[in-house]
Amino acid sequence: MNAPAPAAPVFVGPEQTAAVGRGQVSVLWTLGDRTRDLDADVIRLAPGASTGEHTEQEFGVLLTVLTGTGALRTPDATWRLTPGALAWLPAGISRCVDAGDEGDEGLVYTTAHRRHPLPGSGPLGGSDGGEPVCLLDRVCAECGSLAAERDARYCARCGTPLTD
């Protein structure tokens, strides 16, 4: 039995990770290969923006700051985020990422975690298995708005359908 061929490596240059983005929370890049075993994203928070508190019950997440400043808050501590900062957030830990204040440049960071199962194929497909690690399923691709409800199907700001 032959092993499957490995996927091609992916390189993302600073011209893409330093992009301005749209809205308060913008997904600048996401790993798109459907055969992957990893989810990875580059997220930009506008100055003063926040992901809101959320908890991932299924997966831990690795967060690495690329540019800007902000704060990572958990129930027990708050850490200052600056370029090069790295945080491992185990499953079950409530957290919130906040960008620096309005006068700052915002915050750009990466996240990496095990891939979420496809809808309907595992405990997250329709059960109450926790929030997605980065809330990316709640970020509008058109305007960058973050939906407040975890089961939102459309963007409350512009009406664009939210995708999985």
Short mmCIF file of N, CA and C in Angstrom, two decimals:
data_model
loop_
_atom_site.label_atom_id
_atom_site.label_comp_id
_atom_site.label_asym_id
_atom_site.label_seq_id
_atom_site.Cartn_x
_atom_site.Cartn_y
_atom_site.Cartn_z
N MET A 1 0.85 -1.17 0.00
CA MET A 1 0.00 0.00 0.00
C MET A 1 0.90 1.24 0.00
N ASN A 2 0.66 2.14 -0.93
CA ASN A 2 1.47 3.35 -1.05
C ASN A 2 0.92 4.45 -0.16
N ALA A 3 1.83 5.17 0.49
CA ALA A 3 1.44 6.32 1.30
C ALA A 3 1.06 7.47 0.38
N PRO A 4 0.11 8.33 0.79
CA PRO A 4 -0.25 9.47 -0.05
C PRO A 4 0.92 10.43 -0.19
N ALA A 5 0.99 11.07 -1.34
CA ALA A 5 2.05 12.05 -1.58
C ALA A 5 1.86 13.23 -0.63
N PRO A 6 2.95 13.77 -0.11
CA PRO A 6 2.80 14.93 0.78
C PRO A 6 2.30 16.14 0.00
N ALA A 7 1.59 17.00 0.70
CA ALA A 7 1.10 18.24 0.10
C ALA A 7 2.28 19.17 -0.12
N ALA A 8 2.11 20.13 -1.00
CA ALA A 8 3.16 21.12 -1.27
C ALA A 8 3.29 22.07 -0.08
N PRO A 9 4.50 22.50 0.25
CA PRO A 9 4.67 23.49 1.32
C PRO A 9 3.99 24.81 0.93
N VAL A 10 3.69 25.61 1.94
CA VAL A 10 3.05 26.90 1.72
C VAL A 10 3.94 27.97 2.33
N PHE A 11 4.20 29.03 1.58
CA PHE A 11 4.97 30.17 2.08
C PHE A 11 4.11 31.41 1.93
N VAL A 12 4.05 32.21 2.98
CA VAL A 12 3.31 33.47 2.96
C VAL A 12 4.29 34.56 3.33
N GLY A 13 4.47 35.53 2.45
CA GLY A 13 5.44 36.60 2.69
C GLY A 13 4.87 37.73 3.51
N PRO A 14 5.75 38.60 4.00
CA PRO A 14 5.30 39.71 4.83
C PRO A 14 4.38 40.69 4.11
N GLU A 15 4.42 40.73 2.79
CA GLU A 15 3.52 41.63 2.08
C GLU A 15 2.06 41.22 2.29
N GLN A 16 1.81 39.94 2.54
CA GLN A 16 0.44 39.50 2.79
C GLN A 16 0.12 39.55 4.28
N THR A 17 1.03 39.15 5.15
CA THR A 17 0.72 39.14 6.58
C THR A 17 0.68 40.54 7.18
N ALA A 18 1.24 41.53 6.49
CA ALA A 18 1.21 42.91 6.97
C ALA A 18 0.07 43.71 6.35
N ALA A 19 -0.81 43.04 5.60
CA ALA A 19 -1.92 43.74 4.93
C ALA A 19 -2.83 44.41 5.96
N VAL A 20 -3.53 45.44 5.53
CA VAL A 20 -4.39 46.20 6.42
C VAL A 20 -5.66 45.44 6.77
N GLY A 21 -6.27 44.76 5.83
CA GLY A 21 -7.51 44.04 6.10
C GLY A 21 -8.70 44.96 6.13
N ARG A 22 -9.90 44.36 6.25
CA ARG A 22 -11.13 45.13 6.30
C ARG A 22 -11.85 44.82 7.61
N GLY A 23 -12.47 45.79 8.19
CA GLY A 23 -13.26 45.57 9.39
C GLY A 23 -12.41 45.48 10.64
N GLN A 24 -13.07 45.24 11.76
CA GLN A 24 -12.41 45.17 13.06
C GLN A 24 -11.58 43.90 13.21
N VAL A 25 -12.09 42.78 12.69
CA VAL A 25 -11.37 41.50 12.73
C VAL A 25 -11.29 40.99 11.30
N SER A 26 -10.08 40.81 10.79
CA SER A 26 -9.90 40.38 9.40
C SER A 26 -9.04 39.13 9.34
N VAL A 27 -9.45 38.19 8.52
CA VAL A 27 -8.64 37.01 8.25
C VAL A 27 -7.80 37.36 7.03
N LEU A 28 -6.49 37.56 7.24
CA LEU A 28 -5.61 37.95 6.13
C LEU A 28 -5.20 36.76 5.29
N TRP A 29 -5.13 35.58 5.91
CA TRP A 29 -4.71 34.37 5.21
C TRP A 29 -5.19 33.17 6.01
N THR A 30 -5.54 32.09 5.31
CA THR A 30 -5.88 30.84 5.96
C THR A 30 -5.35 29.69 5.13
N LEU A 31 -4.97 28.63 5.79
CA LEU A 31 -4.46 27.44 5.10
C LEU A 31 -5.65 26.77 4.43
N GLY A 32 -5.65 26.72 3.09
CA GLY A 32 -6.84 26.30 2.36
C GLY A 32 -6.87 24.87 1.88
N ASP A 33 -5.80 24.12 1.99
CA ASP A 33 -5.75 22.75 1.50
C ASP A 33 -6.72 21.87 2.29
N ARG A 34 -7.75 21.34 1.64
CA ARG A 34 -8.78 20.55 2.33
C ARG A 34 -8.24 19.22 2.85
N THR A 35 -7.06 18.77 2.39
CA THR A 35 -6.51 17.51 2.86
C THR A 35 -5.58 17.69 4.06
N ARG A 36 -5.44 18.90 4.54
CA ARG A 36 -4.51 19.19 5.63
C ARG A 36 -4.98 18.56 6.95
N ASP A 37 -4.06 18.44 7.89
CA ASP A 37 -4.40 18.00 9.24
C ASP A 37 -4.21 19.13 10.25
N LEU A 38 -4.01 20.35 9.73
CA LEU A 38 -3.73 21.52 10.55
C LEU A 38 -4.58 22.68 10.06
N ASP A 39 -5.10 23.48 10.98
CA ASP A 39 -5.71 24.75 10.64
C ASP A 39 -4.73 25.83 11.04
N ALA A 40 -4.50 26.78 10.17
CA ALA A 40 -3.60 27.89 10.46
C ALA A 40 -4.16 29.14 9.79
N ASP A 41 -4.05 30.27 10.49
CA ASP A 41 -4.61 31.51 10.00
C ASP A 41 -3.73 32.68 10.39
N VAL A 42 -3.84 33.77 9.63
CA VAL A 42 -3.25 35.05 10.02
C VAL A 42 -4.42 35.98 10.24
N ILE A 43 -4.51 36.52 11.45
CA ILE A 43 -5.63 37.35 11.87
C ILE A 43 -5.14 38.76 12.13
N ARG A 44 -5.92 39.76 11.71
CA ARG A 44 -5.61 41.15 12.02
C ARG A 44 -6.76 41.75 12.80
N LEU A 45 -6.43 42.34 13.95
CA LEU A 45 -7.40 43.10 14.72
C LEU A 45 -7.08 44.56 14.52
N ALA A 46 -8.07 45.35 14.15
CA ALA A 46 -7.89 46.80 14.01
C ALA A 46 -7.59 47.38 15.39
N PRO A 47 -7.02 48.58 15.45
CA PRO A 47 -6.75 49.20 16.75
C PRO A 47 -8.00 49.21 17.63
N GLY A 48 -7.85 48.73 18.86
CA GLY A 48 -8.96 48.71 19.80
C GLY A 48 -9.92 47.55 19.65
N ALA A 49 -9.76 46.70 18.62
CA ALA A 49 -10.69 45.58 18.39
C ALA A 49 -10.38 44.41 19.32
N SER A 50 -11.35 43.53 19.45
CA SER A 50 -11.23 42.37 20.34
C SER A 50 -11.91 41.17 19.71
N THR A 51 -11.40 39.98 20.00
CA THR A 51 -12.07 38.76 19.54
C THR A 51 -13.26 38.43 20.41
N GLY A 52 -13.35 39.03 21.57
CA GLY A 52 -14.38 38.65 22.53
C GLY A 52 -13.95 37.38 23.24
N GLU A 53 -14.46 37.17 24.43
CA GLU A 53 -14.08 35.97 25.19
C GLU A 53 -14.69 34.74 24.54
N HIS A 54 -13.89 33.70 24.42
CA HIS A 54 -14.36 32.44 23.86
C HIS A 54 -13.53 31.30 24.44
N THR A 55 -14.09 30.10 24.36
CA THR A 55 -13.44 28.91 24.89
C THR A 55 -13.50 27.83 23.83
N GLU A 56 -12.39 27.23 23.53
CA GLU A 56 -12.35 26.07 22.62
C GLU A 56 -12.25 24.83 23.50
N GLN A 57 -13.26 23.99 23.46
CA GLN A 57 -13.29 22.79 24.29
C GLN A 57 -12.51 21.62 23.68
N GLU A 58 -12.38 21.59 22.36
CA GLU A 58 -11.81 20.42 21.68
C GLU A 58 -10.31 20.51 21.42
N PHE A 59 -9.78 21.71 21.13
CA PHE A 59 -8.41 21.84 20.67
C PHE A 59 -7.65 22.92 21.42
N GLY A 60 -6.36 22.71 21.60
CA GLY A 60 -5.48 23.78 22.04
C GLY A 60 -5.07 24.59 20.82
N VAL A 61 -4.54 25.78 21.05
CA VAL A 61 -4.13 26.64 19.94
C VAL A 61 -2.79 27.28 20.27
N LEU A 62 -1.96 27.41 19.23
CA LEU A 62 -0.69 28.11 19.34
C LEU A 62 -0.86 29.46 18.67
N LEU A 63 -0.57 30.54 19.38
CA LEU A 63 -0.73 31.90 18.88
C LEU A 63 0.65 32.55 18.84
N THR A 64 1.00 33.18 17.72
CA THR A 64 2.28 33.87 17.56
C THR A 64 2.01 35.27 17.01
N VAL A 65 2.53 36.30 17.67
CA VAL A 65 2.32 37.68 17.24
C VAL A 65 3.33 38.04 16.15
N LEU A 66 2.82 38.60 15.05
CA LEU A 66 3.67 39.05 13.95
C LEU A 66 3.98 40.53 14.07
N THR A 67 2.94 41.37 14.17
CA THR A 67 3.13 42.82 14.28
C THR A 67 2.10 43.41 15.23
N GLY A 68 2.41 44.60 15.71
CA GLY A 68 1.48 45.33 16.56
C GLY A 68 1.58 44.94 18.02
N THR A 69 0.64 45.46 18.80
CA THR A 69 0.61 45.20 20.23
C THR A 69 -0.81 44.91 20.66
N GLY A 70 -0.93 44.30 21.82
CA GLY A 70 -2.24 44.00 22.37
C GLY A 70 -2.11 43.24 23.65
N ALA A 71 -3.17 42.51 23.99
CA ALA A 71 -3.19 41.74 25.23
C ALA A 71 -3.92 40.43 25.01
N LEU A 72 -3.47 39.41 25.69
CA LEU A 72 -4.13 38.11 25.74
C LEU A 72 -4.64 37.96 27.17
N ARG A 73 -5.96 37.80 27.30
CA ARG A 73 -6.56 37.68 28.63
C ARG A 73 -7.15 36.30 28.83
N THR A 74 -6.88 35.70 29.98
CA THR A 74 -7.51 34.47 30.44
C THR A 74 -8.12 34.79 31.80
N PRO A 75 -8.91 33.88 32.38
CA PRO A 75 -9.48 34.18 33.70
C PRO A 75 -8.42 34.43 34.78
N ASP A 76 -7.22 33.87 34.61
CA ASP A 76 -6.20 33.97 35.65
C ASP A 76 -5.11 34.99 35.40
N ALA A 77 -4.97 35.48 34.17
CA ALA A 77 -3.83 36.36 33.87
C ALA A 77 -4.09 37.17 32.60
N THR A 78 -3.30 38.23 32.44
CA THR A 78 -3.28 39.02 31.22
C THR A 78 -1.82 39.15 30.80
N TRP A 79 -1.54 38.87 29.53
CA TRP A 79 -0.18 38.98 28.99
C TRP A 79 -0.15 40.04 27.91
N ARG A 80 0.91 40.82 27.89
CA ARG A 80 1.13 41.82 26.85
C ARG A 80 1.60 41.10 25.59
N LEU A 81 1.00 41.43 24.47
CA LEU A 81 1.38 40.84 23.18
C LEU A 81 2.20 41.84 22.39
N THR A 82 3.38 41.42 21.96
CA THR A 82 4.28 42.22 21.14
C THR A 82 4.85 41.30 20.06
N PRO A 83 5.44 41.83 18.99
CA PRO A 83 5.99 40.98 17.93
C PRO A 83 6.95 39.93 18.50
N GLY A 84 6.72 38.69 18.08
CA GLY A 84 7.55 37.57 18.53
C GLY A 84 6.98 36.83 19.72
N ALA A 85 5.98 37.39 20.41
CA ALA A 85 5.37 36.70 21.55
C ALA A 85 4.66 35.44 21.05
N LEU A 86 4.72 34.40 21.85
CA LEU A 86 4.12 33.11 21.50
C LEU A 86 3.35 32.61 22.70
N ALA A 87 2.14 32.08 22.48
CA ALA A 87 1.34 31.54 23.57
C ALA A 87 0.74 30.21 23.16
N TRP A 88 0.80 29.24 24.06
CA TRP A 88 0.10 27.97 23.88
C TRP A 88 -1.12 28.03 24.79
N LEU A 89 -2.31 27.86 24.21
CA LEU A 89 -3.56 27.93 24.96
C LEU A 89 -4.23 26.56 24.91
N PRO A 90 -4.16 25.80 25.99
CA PRO A 90 -4.76 24.46 25.99
C PRO A 90 -6.27 24.51 25.81
N ALA A 91 -6.84 23.41 25.36
CA ALA A 91 -8.30 23.30 25.23
C ALA A 91 -8.93 23.56 26.59
N GLY A 92 -10.09 24.20 26.58
CA GLY A 92 -10.83 24.45 27.80
C GLY A 92 -10.51 25.76 28.50
N ILE A 93 -9.53 26.52 28.01
CA ILE A 93 -9.15 27.79 28.61
C ILE A 93 -9.92 28.92 27.92
N SER A 94 -10.68 29.69 28.69
CA SER A 94 -11.35 30.87 28.13
C SER A 94 -10.29 31.93 27.87
N ARG A 95 -10.45 32.62 26.74
CA ARG A 95 -9.47 33.66 26.40
C ARG A 95 -10.09 34.71 25.53
N CYS A 96 -9.38 35.85 25.48
CA CYS A 96 -9.78 36.99 24.65
C CYS A 96 -8.50 37.65 24.17
N VAL A 97 -8.45 38.01 22.90
CA VAL A 97 -7.31 38.74 22.34
C VAL A 97 -7.79 40.15 22.02
N ASP A 98 -7.09 41.15 22.54
CA ASP A 98 -7.42 42.55 22.32
C ASP A 98 -6.27 43.24 21.62
N ALA A 99 -6.57 44.04 20.61
CA ALA A 99 -5.54 44.86 19.96
C ALA A 99 -5.28 46.09 20.81
N GLY A 100 -4.14 46.73 20.58
CA GLY A 100 -3.82 47.97 21.28
C GLY A 100 -4.87 49.03 21.00
N ASP A 101 -4.81 50.12 21.76
CA ASP A 101 -5.79 51.20 21.65
C ASP A 101 -5.80 51.87 20.29
N GLU A 102 -6.75 52.74 20.10
CA GLU A 102 -6.99 53.42 18.82
C GLU A 102 -5.75 54.06 18.21
N GLY A 103 -4.82 54.57 19.03
CA GLY A 103 -3.62 55.20 18.50
C GLY A 103 -2.58 54.22 17.99
N ASP A 104 -2.74 52.92 18.30
CA ASP A 104 -1.78 51.91 17.90
C ASP A 104 -2.07 51.40 16.49
N GLU A 105 -1.23 50.50 16.01
CA GLU A 105 -1.37 49.95 14.66
C GLU A 105 -2.28 48.73 14.57
N GLY A 106 -2.82 48.29 15.67
CA GLY A 106 -3.60 47.07 15.66
C GLY A 106 -2.70 45.89 16.01
N LEU A 107 -3.16 44.70 15.69
CA LEU A 107 -2.44 43.48 16.05
C LEU A 107 -2.60 42.46 14.93
N VAL A 108 -1.50 41.85 14.50
CA VAL A 108 -1.54 40.76 13.51
C VAL A 108 -0.87 39.56 14.15
N TYR A 109 -1.59 38.42 14.15
CA TYR A 109 -1.05 37.21 14.78
C TYR A 109 -1.47 35.97 13.99
N THR A 110 -0.74 34.89 14.20
CA THR A 110 -1.08 33.62 13.58
C THR A 110 -1.68 32.71 14.64
N THR A 111 -2.51 31.79 14.20
CA THR A 111 -2.99 30.71 15.06
C THR A 111 -2.76 29.39 14.33
N ALA A 112 -2.48 28.36 15.09
CA ALA A 112 -2.33 27.02 14.53
C ALA A 112 -2.92 26.03 15.52
N HIS A 113 -3.66 25.06 15.00
CA HIS A 113 -4.31 24.05 15.83
C HIS A 113 -4.73 22.89 14.95
N ARG A 114 -5.08 21.78 15.59
CA ARG A 114 -5.58 20.64 14.83
C ARG A 114 -6.78 21.08 14.01
N ARG A 115 -6.94 20.47 12.88
CA ARG A 115 -8.04 20.83 11.98
C ARG A 115 -9.38 20.43 12.58
N HIS A 116 -10.34 21.33 12.46
CA HIS A 116 -11.71 21.02 12.87
C HIS A 116 -12.28 19.99 11.90
N PRO A 117 -13.09 19.06 12.38
CA PRO A 117 -13.73 18.12 11.46
C PRO A 117 -14.71 18.85 10.55
N LEU A 118 -14.96 18.27 9.39
CA LEU A 118 -15.94 18.85 8.49
C LEU A 118 -17.32 18.82 9.15
N PRO A 119 -18.20 19.77 8.84
CA PRO A 119 -19.53 19.78 9.44
C PRO A 119 -20.21 18.44 9.29
N GLY A 120 -20.77 17.95 10.41
CA GLY A 120 -21.49 16.69 10.40
C GLY A 120 -20.61 15.47 10.54
N SER A 121 -19.27 15.63 10.60
CA SER A 121 -18.39 14.47 10.64
C SER A 121 -17.81 14.20 12.02
N GLY A 122 -18.10 15.04 13.00
CA GLY A 122 -17.52 14.83 14.31
C GLY A 122 -18.33 15.56 15.36
N PRO A 123 -17.81 15.62 16.57
CA PRO A 123 -18.58 16.20 17.66
C PRO A 123 -18.93 17.66 17.46
N LEU A 124 -18.14 18.43 16.68
CA LEU A 124 -18.47 19.83 16.47
C LEU A 124 -19.55 20.03 15.43
N GLY A 125 -19.84 19.03 14.65
CA GLY A 125 -20.84 19.15 13.58
C GLY A 125 -22.25 19.06 14.12
N GLY A 126 -22.71 20.13 14.76
CA GLY A 126 -24.08 20.15 15.23
C GLY A 126 -24.22 19.97 16.73
N SER A 127 -23.16 19.59 17.44
CA SER A 127 -23.28 19.46 18.88
C SER A 127 -22.80 20.72 19.55
N ASP A 128 -22.85 20.74 20.86
CA ASP A 128 -22.37 21.90 21.60
C ASP A 128 -20.94 21.63 22.05
N GLY A 129 -20.04 21.37 21.10
CA GLY A 129 -18.67 20.98 21.39
C GLY A 129 -17.73 22.13 21.64
N GLY A 130 -18.19 23.37 21.73
CA GLY A 130 -17.32 24.49 22.01
C GLY A 130 -17.20 25.43 20.84
N GLU A 131 -16.56 26.56 21.08
CA GLU A 131 -16.36 27.57 20.06
C GLU A 131 -15.18 27.22 19.18
N PRO A 132 -15.21 27.57 17.88
CA PRO A 132 -14.03 27.40 17.05
C PRO A 132 -12.88 28.23 17.63
N VAL A 133 -11.68 27.74 17.47
CA VAL A 133 -10.51 28.34 18.11
C VAL A 133 -10.39 29.82 17.81
N CYS A 134 -10.51 30.22 16.59
CA CYS A 134 -10.25 31.61 16.22
C CYS A 134 -11.50 32.38 15.84
N LEU A 135 -12.64 31.77 15.97
CA LEU A 135 -13.90 32.41 15.61
C LEU A 135 -13.97 32.75 14.12
N LEU A 136 -13.13 32.11 13.32
CA LEU A 136 -13.08 32.46 11.90
C LEU A 136 -14.37 32.17 11.17
N ASP A 137 -15.13 31.20 11.64
CA ASP A 137 -16.41 30.92 10.98
C ASP A 137 -17.41 32.04 11.24
N ARG A 138 -17.08 32.97 12.15
CA ARG A 138 -17.97 34.09 12.45
C ARG A 138 -17.46 35.41 11.90
N VAL A 139 -16.38 35.41 11.12
CA VAL A 139 -15.85 36.63 10.52
C VAL A 139 -16.35 36.73 9.07
N CYS A 140 -16.98 37.85 8.73
CA CYS A 140 -17.51 38.07 7.39
C CYS A 140 -16.35 38.29 6.41
N ALA A 141 -16.32 37.53 5.34
CA ALA A 141 -15.26 37.67 4.32
C ALA A 141 -15.40 38.98 3.56
N GLU A 142 -16.59 39.55 3.52
CA GLU A 142 -16.83 40.78 2.76
C GLU A 142 -16.42 42.03 3.53
N CYS A 143 -16.88 42.16 4.78
CA CYS A 143 -16.62 43.41 5.52
C CYS A 143 -15.75 43.22 6.76
N GLY A 144 -15.44 41.96 7.14
CA GLY A 144 -14.57 41.71 8.28
C GLY A 144 -15.26 41.78 9.62
N SER A 145 -16.59 41.94 9.65
CA SER A 145 -17.33 42.04 10.91
C SER A 145 -17.38 40.69 11.60
N LEU A 146 -17.31 40.69 12.93
CA LEU A 146 -17.39 39.47 13.72
C LEU A 146 -18.83 39.30 14.21
N ALA A 147 -19.45 38.17 13.84
CA ALA A 147 -20.83 37.90 14.27
C ALA A 147 -20.83 37.61 15.77
N ALA A 148 -21.79 38.16 16.48
CA ALA A 148 -21.87 37.96 17.93
C ALA A 148 -22.41 36.57 18.28
N GLU A 149 -23.28 36.02 17.46
CA GLU A 149 -23.87 34.72 17.73
C GLU A 149 -23.04 33.62 17.08
N ARG A 150 -22.82 32.52 17.81
CA ARG A 150 -21.99 31.45 17.26
C ARG A 150 -22.69 30.67 16.15
N ASP A 151 -24.02 30.73 16.08
CA ASP A 151 -24.74 30.03 15.02
C ASP A 151 -25.22 30.96 13.91
N ALA A 152 -24.64 32.17 13.83
CA ALA A 152 -25.03 33.14 12.79
C ALA A 152 -24.75 32.57 11.40
N ARG A 153 -25.66 32.77 10.49
CA ARG A 153 -25.51 32.31 9.10
C ARG A 153 -25.19 33.46 8.15
N TYR A 154 -25.54 34.70 8.56
CA TYR A 154 -25.32 35.88 7.72
C TYR A 154 -24.70 36.99 8.55
N CYS A 155 -23.93 37.84 7.90
CA CYS A 155 -23.31 38.99 8.55
C CYS A 155 -24.38 40.00 8.91
N ALA A 156 -24.39 40.44 10.18
CA ALA A 156 -25.38 41.42 10.62
C ALA A 156 -25.10 42.80 10.03
N ARG A 157 -23.86 43.09 9.63
CA ARG A 157 -23.51 44.40 9.10
C ARG A 157 -23.86 44.52 7.62
N CYS A 158 -23.47 43.51 6.80
CA CYS A 158 -23.66 43.66 5.34
C CYS A 158 -24.54 42.59 4.71
N GLY A 159 -24.92 41.55 5.48
CA GLY A 159 -25.82 40.52 4.96
C GLY A 159 -25.16 39.40 4.18
N THR A 160 -23.83 39.41 4.05
CA THR A 160 -23.11 38.37 3.33
C THR A 160 -23.23 37.04 4.07
N PRO A 161 -23.49 35.92 3.36
CA PRO A 161 -23.52 34.62 4.05
C PRO A 161 -22.16 34.31 4.67
N LEU A 162 -22.17 33.80 5.89
CA LEU A 162 -20.94 33.37 6.56
C LEU A 162 -20.64 31.95 6.11
N THR A 163 -19.38 31.65 5.86
CA THR A 163 -18.99 30.33 5.37
C THR A 163 -18.29 29.54 6.45
N ASP A 164 -18.24 28.21 6.28
CA ASP A 164 -17.53 27.32 7.22
C ASP A 164 -16.07 27.31 6.92
#
